Amino acid sequence: MSERLTAVRRALADAPADRVVECLAEVVAKEYAAGDLELLLVDYRLAALLPLFSGPPVTRPGDPAWRCFDHQVEVTAGLVSYLPVTARGERMGVLRHSPAPSSQLERAELAEIATLLAHELKAAGAGTDRYAVAARTQRLTLAAEMQWELLPGRCRVEPEFSLAGQLEPAYAVRGDGFDWAEHDGRLFVAVLNGMGEGVTAALLSSLAVNALRNARRAGLNLADQAALTDQAIFSQHRGEAHVDALLLELDPRSGELTIVDTGSPRMMVLRVGEVIDQPLEPQFPFGMFEASDYETRTLQLVCGDRLFIVSDGVADAAGETGRYGDMALHRFVRRTASLAPLQAVRSLLGDLRAFVSADLEDDAVAVCLDWTGPRH
């Protein structure tokens, strides 16, 4: 590692949580003669890149900053360079600096610095609200605040799979949410819809997610994770509230998918340009009865398969011409084939907002999972 990179690492490690970017700007100006440095954070709706320091939001598709964010590559426009700020696939924004580096070595080092910044921002987020506030174009409702704090992230990339999820209405989401985790060489994904409105729905989803995490971390299999979650919700609400969910467990080495379905989330497979609905046999929602037993089914994925999971708020969304519907949903999922998962869910929910011409009345969650095959 070069002395300059070592100096940057030290500055980031020593920076106060709420001054990470200022400390980075100082050391980059000294070591790389970059006089102007700005962090652009992607907002909750994935519709704007918001400057941390000053300036207007970047919202125009095709802007160099958006090209950098979407394609995850360095983009240079005149004397200005843009670098993706991404940690383990979680896209946080873009680092803009000028003048653009003249040597290949400096370009490579500054790209590494942008990645270091992403990791440092994730760590600093536990100690400051600054970056969460800076990524908002409007105030979140209390229910939405609870749901976003519950999420594991919005994007994950590994050699065997890529994964992304998004919630709408982003600033006022209620009971819909998702969770995922890697453990013992397997990927666990849950998409949930808690009944009710506002904070009531958010509290119910929070209970379900934490019960699932508790069961998963205890080493229980997928069916037992579902049973424990069911018991936890029934114990609290005695059958008066329930949660619809779709639980998935993927073996990234083989592509075998284990499934428990308890309600509304819907799953499709995009395979070689064809959208295949995966009809599942829904079992009792979590919390409906005192003791429900859950069974799993399996699905064998083919290398290159894309899973799309959406809540009922997607196909059922109503616009001036009627429901969004299955045909529009299938057509749009096919159109996402060339997009990365985060772009795919952003595009789908953006199309849904355009169809409705307003914020959605019902929650909508979309999760996209690509299985790219076993690690070589």
Short mmCIF file of N, CA and C in Angstrom, two decimals, residues 61 73 153 164 191 274 342 345:
data_model
loop_
_atom_site.label_atom_id
_atom_site.label_comp_id
_atom_site.label_asym_id
_atom_site.label_seq_id
_atom_site.Cartn_x
_atom_site.Cartn_y
_atom_site.Cartn_z
N PRO A 61 -31.62 11.89 -15.39
CA PRO A 61 -31.05 10.63 -15.89
C PRO A 61 -29.98 10.93 -16.94
N VAL A 73 -18.93 2.44 -12.23
CA VAL A 73 -17.61 2.66 -12.82
C VAL A 73 -17.26 4.13 -12.68
N GLY A 153 -30.08 -3.40 4.42
CA GLY A 153 -29.43 -2.64 3.36
C GLY A 153 -30.36 -2.65 2.17
N ALA A 164 -31.11 -7.08 -4.37
CA ALA A 164 -31.50 -5.70 -4.06
C ALA A 164 -32.97 -5.66 -3.70
N VAL A 191 -39.52 -11.55 2.71
CA VAL A 191 -40.31 -10.40 2.28
C VAL A 191 -41.62 -10.46 3.06
N GLU A 274 -38.02 -15.10 -20.47
CA GLU A 274 -39.40 -15.47 -20.21
C GLU A 274 -39.71 -15.32 -18.72
N LEU A 342 -30.48 -3.61 -8.35
CA LEU A 342 -30.93 -2.34 -7.76
C LEU A 342 -31.59 -1.46 -8.81
N VAL A 345 -35.22 -2.96 -9.48
CA VAL A 345 -36.30 -2.63 -8.54
C VAL A 345 -36.60 -1.14 -8.57
#
